[in-house]
Coordinates of C-alpha atoms and ligand atoms in Angstrom, one line a residue:
X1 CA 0.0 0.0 0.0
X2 CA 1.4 3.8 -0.7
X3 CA 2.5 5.0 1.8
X4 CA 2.5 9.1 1.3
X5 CA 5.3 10.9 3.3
X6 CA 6.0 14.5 3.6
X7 CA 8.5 16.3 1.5
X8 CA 10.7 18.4 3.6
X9 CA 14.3 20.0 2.4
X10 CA 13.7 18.6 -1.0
X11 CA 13.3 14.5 0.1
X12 CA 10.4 12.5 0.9
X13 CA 10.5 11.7 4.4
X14 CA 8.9 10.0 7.3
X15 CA 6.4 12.1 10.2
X16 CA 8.0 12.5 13.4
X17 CA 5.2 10.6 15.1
X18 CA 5.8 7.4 12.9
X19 CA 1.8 7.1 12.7
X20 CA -0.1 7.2 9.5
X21 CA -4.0 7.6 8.6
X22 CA -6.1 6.1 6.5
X23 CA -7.2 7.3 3.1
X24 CA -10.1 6.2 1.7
X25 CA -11.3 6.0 -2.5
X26 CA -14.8 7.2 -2.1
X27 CA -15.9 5.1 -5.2
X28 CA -15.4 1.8 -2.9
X29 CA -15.3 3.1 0.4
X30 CA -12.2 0.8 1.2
X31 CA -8.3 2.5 2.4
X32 CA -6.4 2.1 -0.8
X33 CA -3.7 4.0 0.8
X34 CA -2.0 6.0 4.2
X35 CA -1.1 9.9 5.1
X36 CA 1.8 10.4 6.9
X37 CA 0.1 11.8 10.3
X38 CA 2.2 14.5 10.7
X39 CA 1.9 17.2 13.6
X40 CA 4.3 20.2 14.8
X41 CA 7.4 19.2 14.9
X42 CA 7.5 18.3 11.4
X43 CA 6.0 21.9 10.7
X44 CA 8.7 22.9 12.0
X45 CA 11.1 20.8 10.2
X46 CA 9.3 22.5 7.3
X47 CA 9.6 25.9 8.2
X48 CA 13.3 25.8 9.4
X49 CA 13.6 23.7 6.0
X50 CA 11.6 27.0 4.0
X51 CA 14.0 29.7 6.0
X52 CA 17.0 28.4 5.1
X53 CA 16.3 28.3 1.7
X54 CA 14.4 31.6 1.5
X55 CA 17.8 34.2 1.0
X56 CA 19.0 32.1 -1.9
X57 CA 15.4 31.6 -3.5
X58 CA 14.3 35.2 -3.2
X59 CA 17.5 36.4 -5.3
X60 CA 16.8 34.0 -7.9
X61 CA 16.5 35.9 -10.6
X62 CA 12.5 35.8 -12.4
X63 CA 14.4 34.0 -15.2
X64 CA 15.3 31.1 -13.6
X65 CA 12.1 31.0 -11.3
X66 CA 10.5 30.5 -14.5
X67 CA 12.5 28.2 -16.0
X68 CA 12.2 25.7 -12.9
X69 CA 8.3 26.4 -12.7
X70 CA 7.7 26.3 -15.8
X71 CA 9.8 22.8 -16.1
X72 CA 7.1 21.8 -13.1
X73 CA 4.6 22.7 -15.6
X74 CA 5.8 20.1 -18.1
X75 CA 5.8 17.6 -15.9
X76 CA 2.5 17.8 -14.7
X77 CA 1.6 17.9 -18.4
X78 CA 3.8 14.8 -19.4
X79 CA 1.5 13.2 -16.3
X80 CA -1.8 14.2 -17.0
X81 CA -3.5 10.7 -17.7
X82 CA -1.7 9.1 -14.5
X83 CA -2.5 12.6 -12.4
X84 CA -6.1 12.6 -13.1
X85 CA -6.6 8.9 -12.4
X86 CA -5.0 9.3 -8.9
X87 CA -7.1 12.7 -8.6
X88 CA -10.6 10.5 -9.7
X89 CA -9.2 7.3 -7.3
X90 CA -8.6 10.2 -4.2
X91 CA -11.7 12.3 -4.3
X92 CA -14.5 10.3 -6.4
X93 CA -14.5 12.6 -9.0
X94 CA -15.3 11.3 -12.5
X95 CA -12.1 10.9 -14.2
X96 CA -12.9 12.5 -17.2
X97 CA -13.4 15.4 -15.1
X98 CA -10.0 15.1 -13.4
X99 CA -8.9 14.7 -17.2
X100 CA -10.3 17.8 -18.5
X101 CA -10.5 20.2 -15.6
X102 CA -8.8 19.8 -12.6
X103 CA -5.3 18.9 -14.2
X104 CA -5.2 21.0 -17.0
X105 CA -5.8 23.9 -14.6
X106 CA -3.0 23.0 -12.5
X107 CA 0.0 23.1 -15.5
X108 CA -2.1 26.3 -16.5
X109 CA -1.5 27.7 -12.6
X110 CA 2.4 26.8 -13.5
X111 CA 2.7 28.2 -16.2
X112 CA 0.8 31.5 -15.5
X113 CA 2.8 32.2 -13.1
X114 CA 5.8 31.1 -13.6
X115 CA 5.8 34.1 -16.9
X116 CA 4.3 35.7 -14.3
X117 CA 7.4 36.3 -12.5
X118 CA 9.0 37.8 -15.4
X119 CA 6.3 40.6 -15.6
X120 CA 6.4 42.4 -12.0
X121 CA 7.3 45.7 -11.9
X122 CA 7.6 48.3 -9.3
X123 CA 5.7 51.8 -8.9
X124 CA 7.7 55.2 -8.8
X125 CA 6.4 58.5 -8.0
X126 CA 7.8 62.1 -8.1
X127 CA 7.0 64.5 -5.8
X128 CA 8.3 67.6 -8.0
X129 CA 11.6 69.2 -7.5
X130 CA 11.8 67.6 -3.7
X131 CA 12.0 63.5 -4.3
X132 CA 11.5 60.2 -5.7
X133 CA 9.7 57.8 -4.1
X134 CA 9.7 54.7 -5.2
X135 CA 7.5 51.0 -4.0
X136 CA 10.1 47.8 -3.4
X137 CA 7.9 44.9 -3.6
X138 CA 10.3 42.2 -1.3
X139 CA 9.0 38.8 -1.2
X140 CA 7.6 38.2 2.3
X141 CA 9.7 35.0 3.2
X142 CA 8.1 31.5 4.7
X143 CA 4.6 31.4 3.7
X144 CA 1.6 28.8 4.0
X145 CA -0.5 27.3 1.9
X146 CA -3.7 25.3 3.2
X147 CA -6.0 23.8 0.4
X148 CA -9.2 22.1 0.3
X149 CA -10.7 18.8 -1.0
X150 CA -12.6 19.4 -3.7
X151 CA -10.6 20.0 -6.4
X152 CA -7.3 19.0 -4.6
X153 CA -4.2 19.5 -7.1
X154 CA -6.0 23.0 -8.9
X155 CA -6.2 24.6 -5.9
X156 CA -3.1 23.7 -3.9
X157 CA -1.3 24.2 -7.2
X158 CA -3.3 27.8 -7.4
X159 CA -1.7 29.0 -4.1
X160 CA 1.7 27.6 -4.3
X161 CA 2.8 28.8 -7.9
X162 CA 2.2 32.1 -6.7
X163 CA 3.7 32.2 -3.8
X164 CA 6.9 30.4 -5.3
X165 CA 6.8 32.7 -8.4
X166 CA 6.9 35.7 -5.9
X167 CA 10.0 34.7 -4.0
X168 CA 8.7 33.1 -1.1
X169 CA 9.7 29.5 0.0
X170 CA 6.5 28.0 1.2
X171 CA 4.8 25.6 3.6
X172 CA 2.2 23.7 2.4
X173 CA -0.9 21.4 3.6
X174 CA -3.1 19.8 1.1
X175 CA -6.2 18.2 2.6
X176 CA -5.7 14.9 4.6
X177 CA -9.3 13.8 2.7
X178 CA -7.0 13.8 -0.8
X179 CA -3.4 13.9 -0.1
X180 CA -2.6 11.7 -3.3
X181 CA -1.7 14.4 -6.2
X182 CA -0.2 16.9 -3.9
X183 CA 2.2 13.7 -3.2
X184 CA 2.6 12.8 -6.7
X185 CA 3.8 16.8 -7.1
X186 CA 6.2 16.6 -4.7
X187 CA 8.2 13.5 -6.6
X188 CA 7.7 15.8 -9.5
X189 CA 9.7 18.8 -7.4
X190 CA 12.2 16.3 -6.9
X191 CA 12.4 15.7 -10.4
X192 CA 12.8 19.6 -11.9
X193 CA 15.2 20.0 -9.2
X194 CA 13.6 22.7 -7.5
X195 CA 16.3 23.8 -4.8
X196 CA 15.9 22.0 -1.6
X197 CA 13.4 23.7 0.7
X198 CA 11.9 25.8 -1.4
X199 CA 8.2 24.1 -1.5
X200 CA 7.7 21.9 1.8
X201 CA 4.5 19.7 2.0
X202 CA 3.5 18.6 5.4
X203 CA 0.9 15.8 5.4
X204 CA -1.8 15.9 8.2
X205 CA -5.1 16.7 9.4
X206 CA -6.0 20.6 10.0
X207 CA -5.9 20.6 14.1
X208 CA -2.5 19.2 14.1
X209 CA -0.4 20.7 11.0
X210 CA -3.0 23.2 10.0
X211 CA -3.1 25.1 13.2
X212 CA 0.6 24.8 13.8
X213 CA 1.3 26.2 10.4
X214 CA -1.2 29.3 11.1
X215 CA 0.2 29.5 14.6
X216 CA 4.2 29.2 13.9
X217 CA 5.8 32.7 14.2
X218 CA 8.0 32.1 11.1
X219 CA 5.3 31.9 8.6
X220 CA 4.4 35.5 7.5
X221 CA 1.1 34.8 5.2
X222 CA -1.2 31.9 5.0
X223 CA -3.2 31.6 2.1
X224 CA -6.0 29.1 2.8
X225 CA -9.2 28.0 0.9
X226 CA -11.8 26.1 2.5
X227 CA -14.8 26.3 4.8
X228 CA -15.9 29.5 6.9
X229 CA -15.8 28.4 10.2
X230 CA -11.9 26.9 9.5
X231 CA -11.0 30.5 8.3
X232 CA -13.1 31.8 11.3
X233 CA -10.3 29.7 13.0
X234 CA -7.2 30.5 11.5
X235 CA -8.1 34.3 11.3
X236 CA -8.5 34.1 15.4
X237 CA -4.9 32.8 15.4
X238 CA -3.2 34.6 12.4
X239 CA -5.0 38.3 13.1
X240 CA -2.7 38.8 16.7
X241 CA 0.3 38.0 14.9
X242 CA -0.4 40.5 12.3
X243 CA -0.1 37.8 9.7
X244 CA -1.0 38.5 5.8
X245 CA -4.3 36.7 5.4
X246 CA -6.4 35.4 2.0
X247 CA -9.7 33.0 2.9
X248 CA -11.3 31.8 0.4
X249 CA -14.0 30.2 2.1
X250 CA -17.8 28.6 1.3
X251 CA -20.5 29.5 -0.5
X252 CA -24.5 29.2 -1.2
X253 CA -24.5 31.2 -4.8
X254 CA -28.0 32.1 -6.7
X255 CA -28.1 31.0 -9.8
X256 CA -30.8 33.9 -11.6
X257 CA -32.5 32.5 -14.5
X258 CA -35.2 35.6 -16.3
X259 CA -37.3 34.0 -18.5
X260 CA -35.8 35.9 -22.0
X261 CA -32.4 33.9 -21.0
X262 CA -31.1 31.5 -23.9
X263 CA -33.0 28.7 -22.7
X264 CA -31.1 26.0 -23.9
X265 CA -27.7 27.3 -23.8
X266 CA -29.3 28.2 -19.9
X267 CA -30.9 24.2 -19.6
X268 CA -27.3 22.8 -20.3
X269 CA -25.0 25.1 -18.7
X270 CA -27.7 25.2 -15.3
X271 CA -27.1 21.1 -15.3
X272 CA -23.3 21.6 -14.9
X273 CA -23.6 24.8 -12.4
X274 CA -25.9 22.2 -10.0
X275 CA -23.6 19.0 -10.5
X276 CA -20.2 18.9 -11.6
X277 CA -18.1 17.1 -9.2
X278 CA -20.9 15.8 -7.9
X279 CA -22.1 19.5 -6.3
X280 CA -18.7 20.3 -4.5
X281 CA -17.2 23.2 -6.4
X282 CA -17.7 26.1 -4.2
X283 CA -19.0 27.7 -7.2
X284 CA -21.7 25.9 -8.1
X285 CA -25.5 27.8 -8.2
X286 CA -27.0 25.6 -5.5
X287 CA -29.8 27.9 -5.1
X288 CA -32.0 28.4 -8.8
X289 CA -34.6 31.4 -9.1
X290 CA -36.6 31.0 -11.6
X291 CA -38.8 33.9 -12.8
X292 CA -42.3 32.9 -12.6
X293 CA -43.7 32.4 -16.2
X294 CA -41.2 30.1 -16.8
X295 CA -41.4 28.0 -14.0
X296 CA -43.0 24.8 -14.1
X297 CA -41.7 24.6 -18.0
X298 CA -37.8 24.8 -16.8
X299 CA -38.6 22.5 -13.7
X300 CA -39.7 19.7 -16.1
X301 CA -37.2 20.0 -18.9
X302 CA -34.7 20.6 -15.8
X303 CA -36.0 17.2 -13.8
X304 CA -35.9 15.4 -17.1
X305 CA -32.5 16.2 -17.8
X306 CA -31.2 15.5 -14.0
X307 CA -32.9 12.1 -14.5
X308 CA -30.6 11.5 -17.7
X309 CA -27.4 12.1 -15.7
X310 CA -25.3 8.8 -15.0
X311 CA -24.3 8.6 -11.0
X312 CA -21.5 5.7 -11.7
X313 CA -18.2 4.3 -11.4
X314 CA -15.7 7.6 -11.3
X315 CA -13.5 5.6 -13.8
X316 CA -16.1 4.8 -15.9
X317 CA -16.4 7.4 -19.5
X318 CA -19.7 8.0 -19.1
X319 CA -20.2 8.6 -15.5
X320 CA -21.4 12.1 -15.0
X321 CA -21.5 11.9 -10.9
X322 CA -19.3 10.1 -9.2
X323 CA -18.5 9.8 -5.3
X324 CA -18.6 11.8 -2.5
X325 CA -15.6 12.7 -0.9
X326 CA -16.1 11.0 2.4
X327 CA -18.5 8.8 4.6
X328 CA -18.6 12.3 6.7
X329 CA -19.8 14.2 3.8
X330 CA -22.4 12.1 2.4
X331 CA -23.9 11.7 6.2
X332 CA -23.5 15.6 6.1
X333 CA -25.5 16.0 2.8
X334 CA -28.2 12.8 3.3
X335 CA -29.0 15.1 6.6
X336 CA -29.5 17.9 4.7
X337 CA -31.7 16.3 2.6
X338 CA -33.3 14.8 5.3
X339 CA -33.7 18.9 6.9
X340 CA -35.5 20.0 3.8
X341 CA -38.3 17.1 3.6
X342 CA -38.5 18.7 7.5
X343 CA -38.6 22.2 6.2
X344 CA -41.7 21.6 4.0
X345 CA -40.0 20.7 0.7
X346 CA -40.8 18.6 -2.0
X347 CA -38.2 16.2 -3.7
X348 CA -38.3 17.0 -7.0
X349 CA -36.2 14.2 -8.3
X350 CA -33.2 12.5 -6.4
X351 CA -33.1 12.4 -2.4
X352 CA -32.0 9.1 -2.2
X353 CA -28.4 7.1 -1.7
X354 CA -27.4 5.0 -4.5
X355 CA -26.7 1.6 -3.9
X356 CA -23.9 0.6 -6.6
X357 CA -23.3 -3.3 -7.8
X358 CA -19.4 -4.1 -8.5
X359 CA -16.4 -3.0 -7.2
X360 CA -18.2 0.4 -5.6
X361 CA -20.4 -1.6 -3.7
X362 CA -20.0 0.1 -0.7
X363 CA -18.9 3.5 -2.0
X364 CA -21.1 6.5 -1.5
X365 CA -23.0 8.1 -4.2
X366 CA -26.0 9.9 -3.7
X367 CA -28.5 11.2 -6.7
X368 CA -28.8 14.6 -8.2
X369 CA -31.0 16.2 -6.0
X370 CA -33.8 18.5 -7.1
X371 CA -36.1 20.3 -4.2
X372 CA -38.7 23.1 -4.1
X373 CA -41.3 24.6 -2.2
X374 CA -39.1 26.2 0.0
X375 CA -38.9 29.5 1.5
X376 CA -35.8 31.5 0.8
X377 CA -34.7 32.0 4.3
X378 CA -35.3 28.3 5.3
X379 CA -31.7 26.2 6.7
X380 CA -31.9 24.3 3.4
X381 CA -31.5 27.8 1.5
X382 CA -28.7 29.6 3.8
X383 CA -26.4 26.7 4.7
X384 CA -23.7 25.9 2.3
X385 CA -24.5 22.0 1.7
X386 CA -22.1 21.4 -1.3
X387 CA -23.3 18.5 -2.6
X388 CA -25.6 17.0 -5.7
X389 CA -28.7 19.2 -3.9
X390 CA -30.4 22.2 -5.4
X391 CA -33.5 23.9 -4.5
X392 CA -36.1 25.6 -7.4
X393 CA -37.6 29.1 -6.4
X394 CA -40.0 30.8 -8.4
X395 CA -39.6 34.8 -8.5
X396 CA -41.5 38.3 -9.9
X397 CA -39.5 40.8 -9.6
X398 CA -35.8 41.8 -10.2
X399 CA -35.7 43.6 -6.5
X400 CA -37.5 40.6 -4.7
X401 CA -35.1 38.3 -6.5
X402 CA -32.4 40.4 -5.2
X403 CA -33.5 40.1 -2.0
X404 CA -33.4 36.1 -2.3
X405 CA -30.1 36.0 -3.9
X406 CA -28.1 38.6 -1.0
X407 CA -30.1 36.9 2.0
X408 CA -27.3 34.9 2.6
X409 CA -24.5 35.2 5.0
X410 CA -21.8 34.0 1.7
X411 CA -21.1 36.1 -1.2
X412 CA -18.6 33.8 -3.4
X413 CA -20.5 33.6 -7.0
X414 CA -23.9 34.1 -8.7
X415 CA -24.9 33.8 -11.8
X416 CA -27.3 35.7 -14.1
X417 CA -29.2 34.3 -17.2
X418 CA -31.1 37.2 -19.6
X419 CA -30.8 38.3 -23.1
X420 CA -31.3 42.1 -21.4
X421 CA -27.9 43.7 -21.0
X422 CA -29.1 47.0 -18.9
X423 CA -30.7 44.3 -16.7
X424 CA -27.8 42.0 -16.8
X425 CA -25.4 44.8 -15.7
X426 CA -28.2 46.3 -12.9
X427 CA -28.6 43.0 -11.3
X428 CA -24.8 42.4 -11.4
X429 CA -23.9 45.4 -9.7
X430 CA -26.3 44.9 -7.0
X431 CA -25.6 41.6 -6.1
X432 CA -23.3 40.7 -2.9
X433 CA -20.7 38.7 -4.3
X434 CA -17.0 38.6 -5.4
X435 CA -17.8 37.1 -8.8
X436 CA -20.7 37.5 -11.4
X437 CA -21.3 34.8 -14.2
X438 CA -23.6 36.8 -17.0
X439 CA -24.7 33.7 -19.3
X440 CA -22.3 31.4 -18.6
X441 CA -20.4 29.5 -15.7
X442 CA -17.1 28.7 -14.4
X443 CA -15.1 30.4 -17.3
X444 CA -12.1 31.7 -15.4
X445 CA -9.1 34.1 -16.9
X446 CA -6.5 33.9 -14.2
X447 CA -5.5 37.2 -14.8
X448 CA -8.6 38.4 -13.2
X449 CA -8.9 39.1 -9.2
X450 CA -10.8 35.9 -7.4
X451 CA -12.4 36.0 -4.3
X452 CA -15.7 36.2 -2.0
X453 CA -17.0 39.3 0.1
X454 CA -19.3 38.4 3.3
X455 CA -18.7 35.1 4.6
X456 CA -16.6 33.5 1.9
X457 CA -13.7 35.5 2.1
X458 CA -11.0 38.1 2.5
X459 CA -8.6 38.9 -0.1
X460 CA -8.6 37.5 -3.6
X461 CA -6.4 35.5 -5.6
X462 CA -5.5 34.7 -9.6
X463 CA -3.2 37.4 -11.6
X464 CA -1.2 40.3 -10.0
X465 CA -3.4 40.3 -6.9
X466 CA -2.1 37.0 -5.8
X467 CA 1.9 37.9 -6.5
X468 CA 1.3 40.9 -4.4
X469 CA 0.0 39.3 -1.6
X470 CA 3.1 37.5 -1.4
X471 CA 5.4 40.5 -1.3
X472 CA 5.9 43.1 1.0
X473 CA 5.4 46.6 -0.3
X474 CA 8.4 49.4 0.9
X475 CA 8.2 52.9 0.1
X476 CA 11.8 54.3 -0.3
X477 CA 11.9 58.1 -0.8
X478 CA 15.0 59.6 -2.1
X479 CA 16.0 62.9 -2.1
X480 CA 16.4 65.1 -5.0
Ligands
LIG1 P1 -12.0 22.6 5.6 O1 -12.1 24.0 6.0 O2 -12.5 21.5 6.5 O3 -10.5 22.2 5.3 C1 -9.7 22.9 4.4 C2 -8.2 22.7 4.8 O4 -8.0 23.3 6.0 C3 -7.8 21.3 4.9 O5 -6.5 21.1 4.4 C4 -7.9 21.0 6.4 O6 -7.1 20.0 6.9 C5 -7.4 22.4 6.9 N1 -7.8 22.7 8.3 C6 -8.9 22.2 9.0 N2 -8.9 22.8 10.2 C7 -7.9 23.6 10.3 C8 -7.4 24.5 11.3 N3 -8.0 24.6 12.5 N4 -6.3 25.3 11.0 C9 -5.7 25.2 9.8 N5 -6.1 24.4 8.8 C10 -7.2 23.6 9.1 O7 -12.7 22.6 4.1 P2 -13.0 21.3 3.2 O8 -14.1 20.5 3.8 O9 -11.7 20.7 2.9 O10 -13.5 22.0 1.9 C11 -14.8 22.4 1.6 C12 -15.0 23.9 1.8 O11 -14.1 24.6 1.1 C13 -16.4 24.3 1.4 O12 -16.9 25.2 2.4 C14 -16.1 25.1 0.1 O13 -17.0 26.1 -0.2 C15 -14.8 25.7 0.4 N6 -14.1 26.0 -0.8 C16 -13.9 27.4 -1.1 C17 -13.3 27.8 -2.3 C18 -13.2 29.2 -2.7 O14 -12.4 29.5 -3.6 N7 -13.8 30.1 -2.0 C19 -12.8 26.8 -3.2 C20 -13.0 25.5 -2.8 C21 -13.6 25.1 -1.7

């Protein structure tokens, strides 16, 4: 069985504890593999590891930073099929997903940023006939990197490339839920010969290397993504310490649908919003408003085409759902499907586990969910479930669905569907959140800023915004 270790001053190595976890493949429910169960002292290993090998990093000139990233990026690349098999095996996503998305994006973070750190530049201003004054952006030294689970290699690879590309030397924790690409990366560090201590990854479970990487002293920024009440957490402990801080955290995003939309392009791109990766992208439109003369029409072509979708075997071509991530998870979302037949509402299509034959026997799937008759303000309508569940909610107005939409404590992403572009660019700028999706979904340039207001976030991330967060700005005024 793999065993996955920790890569600290460039080698794979063992945790000081000697203990390992389990870690599961959702598709069969069954360890395929173990997590090196690491804890503080081997953060600090990391972070004495990232320290020594900041002053030498940091002088590197751009060039060569994006030579060796960029070499990263080719590897990844030359690795794709076997990446987004272990990516599908790890987190139950269908494969072809892992194939198509969550790889691809990760040798695009490389890249990006590795040509990234050929293009920073530094601000100067004259204050007439008295001085120049001038910004030094300094990369900030040790930093940390927390991911998520969901789409595990994209976004640890989102926050590391960054952080590497700006100078710093970094500390990272993928989630203990799907440590198995972030491990596969690290071989592939060892093989583009990125200098020893440069990128650490410390394997482990949030309370034990987490927290110690948000508490240690040494560590000036942590960049995390993941749920609200875990940046709750690691703002408690990072705010004292003055640390830099970027949350991305959850989400519970509107998806608006006026009834002069494209319908079609609306029907088909509404399917993927509510289910790819079986539900858990933060960005997915969990909530649909639907304006009232088109409502019972888009709830039966929508039902019909939920029915079509193919809950299956992650490795299989044709599976369109695969696995939840974890038992935890699927209890989490069968009880949330449990609280809205509570709350009133009426299952649509879906609500049910799925009971696989085969070698996922005793993996846990659950059906595309599909609920309405539910008020807005109901538990089922604010709480971030990020799963295969969505709820249908008729609307009149644009300012009552407004009020629907921003009712929520989150403000990650929404998305609006209308052929009207005064209303399309109205509604936009009125609704509470850090991105706005006008007919469309999930297209991402990653030169533009990425982030939540409200609960999901501080901070964003993606182009410039994310290699200045890892620098330190100094104004130096000289005298003229
Ligand atoms: P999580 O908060 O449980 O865990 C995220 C990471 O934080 C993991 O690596 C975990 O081990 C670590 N962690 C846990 N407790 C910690 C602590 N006390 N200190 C430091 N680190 C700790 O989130 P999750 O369940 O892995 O991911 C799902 C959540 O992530 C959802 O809420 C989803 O919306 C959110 N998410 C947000 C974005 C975004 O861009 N805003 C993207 C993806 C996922």
């Amino acid at each position: 069985m793999v065993r996955i270790e920790n890569y600290i001053g460039g080698e794979l190595v063992k945790p000081a504890s000697g203990s390992y976890l389990d870690n599961f493949e959702p598709a069969t429910g069954k360890v395929y593999s173990e997590i090196a169960d690491s804890d503080d002292r081997d953060v600090n290993l990391a972070v004495e590891a990232a320290k020594a090998a900041f002053p030498s990093w940091s002088k590197t000139p751009p060039e060569e930073r994006f030579e060796l990233l960029n070499n990263l990026a080719g590897l990844i690349e030359r690795d794709l099929e076997a990446l987004a098999e272990a990516e599908s095996v790890d987190n139950g996503k269908p494969v072809s997903l892992a194939r198509s998305l969550d790889i691809p994006r990760s040798v695009a973070n490389f890249k990006f940023y590795a040509t990234g750190a050929m293009h920073t530049w530094n601000e100067s201003h004259e204050t007439v006939g008295k001085a120049i004054n001038y910004t030094l952006r300094q990369p900030l030294g040790v930093v940390g990197c927390i991911s998520p689970w969901n789409l595990p290699l994209y976004l640890f690879t989102w926050k590391i490339a960054p952080a590497l590309a700006a100078g710093c030397t970094v500390v990272a924790k993928p989630s203990e839920v799907t440590p198995m690409t972030a491990y596969l990366l690290s071989k592939l560090c060892i093989e583009a010969g990125l200098p020893v201590g440069v990128l650490n990854i410390v394997h482990g479970t949030g309370p034990k290397v987490g927290s110690a990487i948000v508490a240690h002293r040494d560590i000036k920024a942590i960049s995390f993504t993941g749920g609200t009440k875990t940046g709750e957490d690691i703002a408690r402990t990072a705010a004292p310490m003055f640390k830099k801080l970027s949350l991305e955290l959850g989400g519970k995003n509107p998806n608006i649908i006026f009834a002069d939309c494209d319908y079609e392009e609306m029907l088909a791109t509404t399917i993927r919003s509510s289910f790819s990766n079986q539900g858990e992208i933060c960005l997915c439109g969990s909530r649909i408003f639907i304006e009232r003369p088109m409502y019972e029409q888009f709830k039966g072509d929508f039902i019909s085409r939920v029915r079509a979708l193919k809950v299956g075997d992650p490795m299989d071509a044709d599976t369109d759902v695969g696995a939840i991530v974890s038992k935890q998870h699927f209890e989490k979302i069968m009880s949330y499907i449990d609280l809205a037949r509570e709350e009133g509402g009426t299952i649509l299509t879906g609500g049910n586990s799925v009971a696989m034959d085969g070698r996922c026997a005793d993996g846990w799937f659950i059906e595309p969910t599909v609920i309405d008759g539910l008020p807005f303000d109901c538990r089922t309508n604010q709480e971030e479930i990020f799963g295969p569940v969505v709820t249908l909610t008729p609307f009149d107005t644009e300012e009552e669905v407004l009020g629907y939409a921003n009712s929520v404590r989150y403000g990650l992403s929404s998305t609006i569907w209308t052929e009207n572009l005064s209303r399309a660019h109205r509604v936009a700028a009125a609704i509470e959140s850090g991105i706005v999706w006008i007919n469309c979904w999930l297209f991402r340039d990653l030169r533009t800023p990425f982030g939540g207001v409200k609960d999901s976030g501080l901070g964003r991330e993606g182009g410039f915004e994310a290699l200045k967060f890892f620098t330190e700005e100094k104004n130096v005024c000289v005298k003229i």
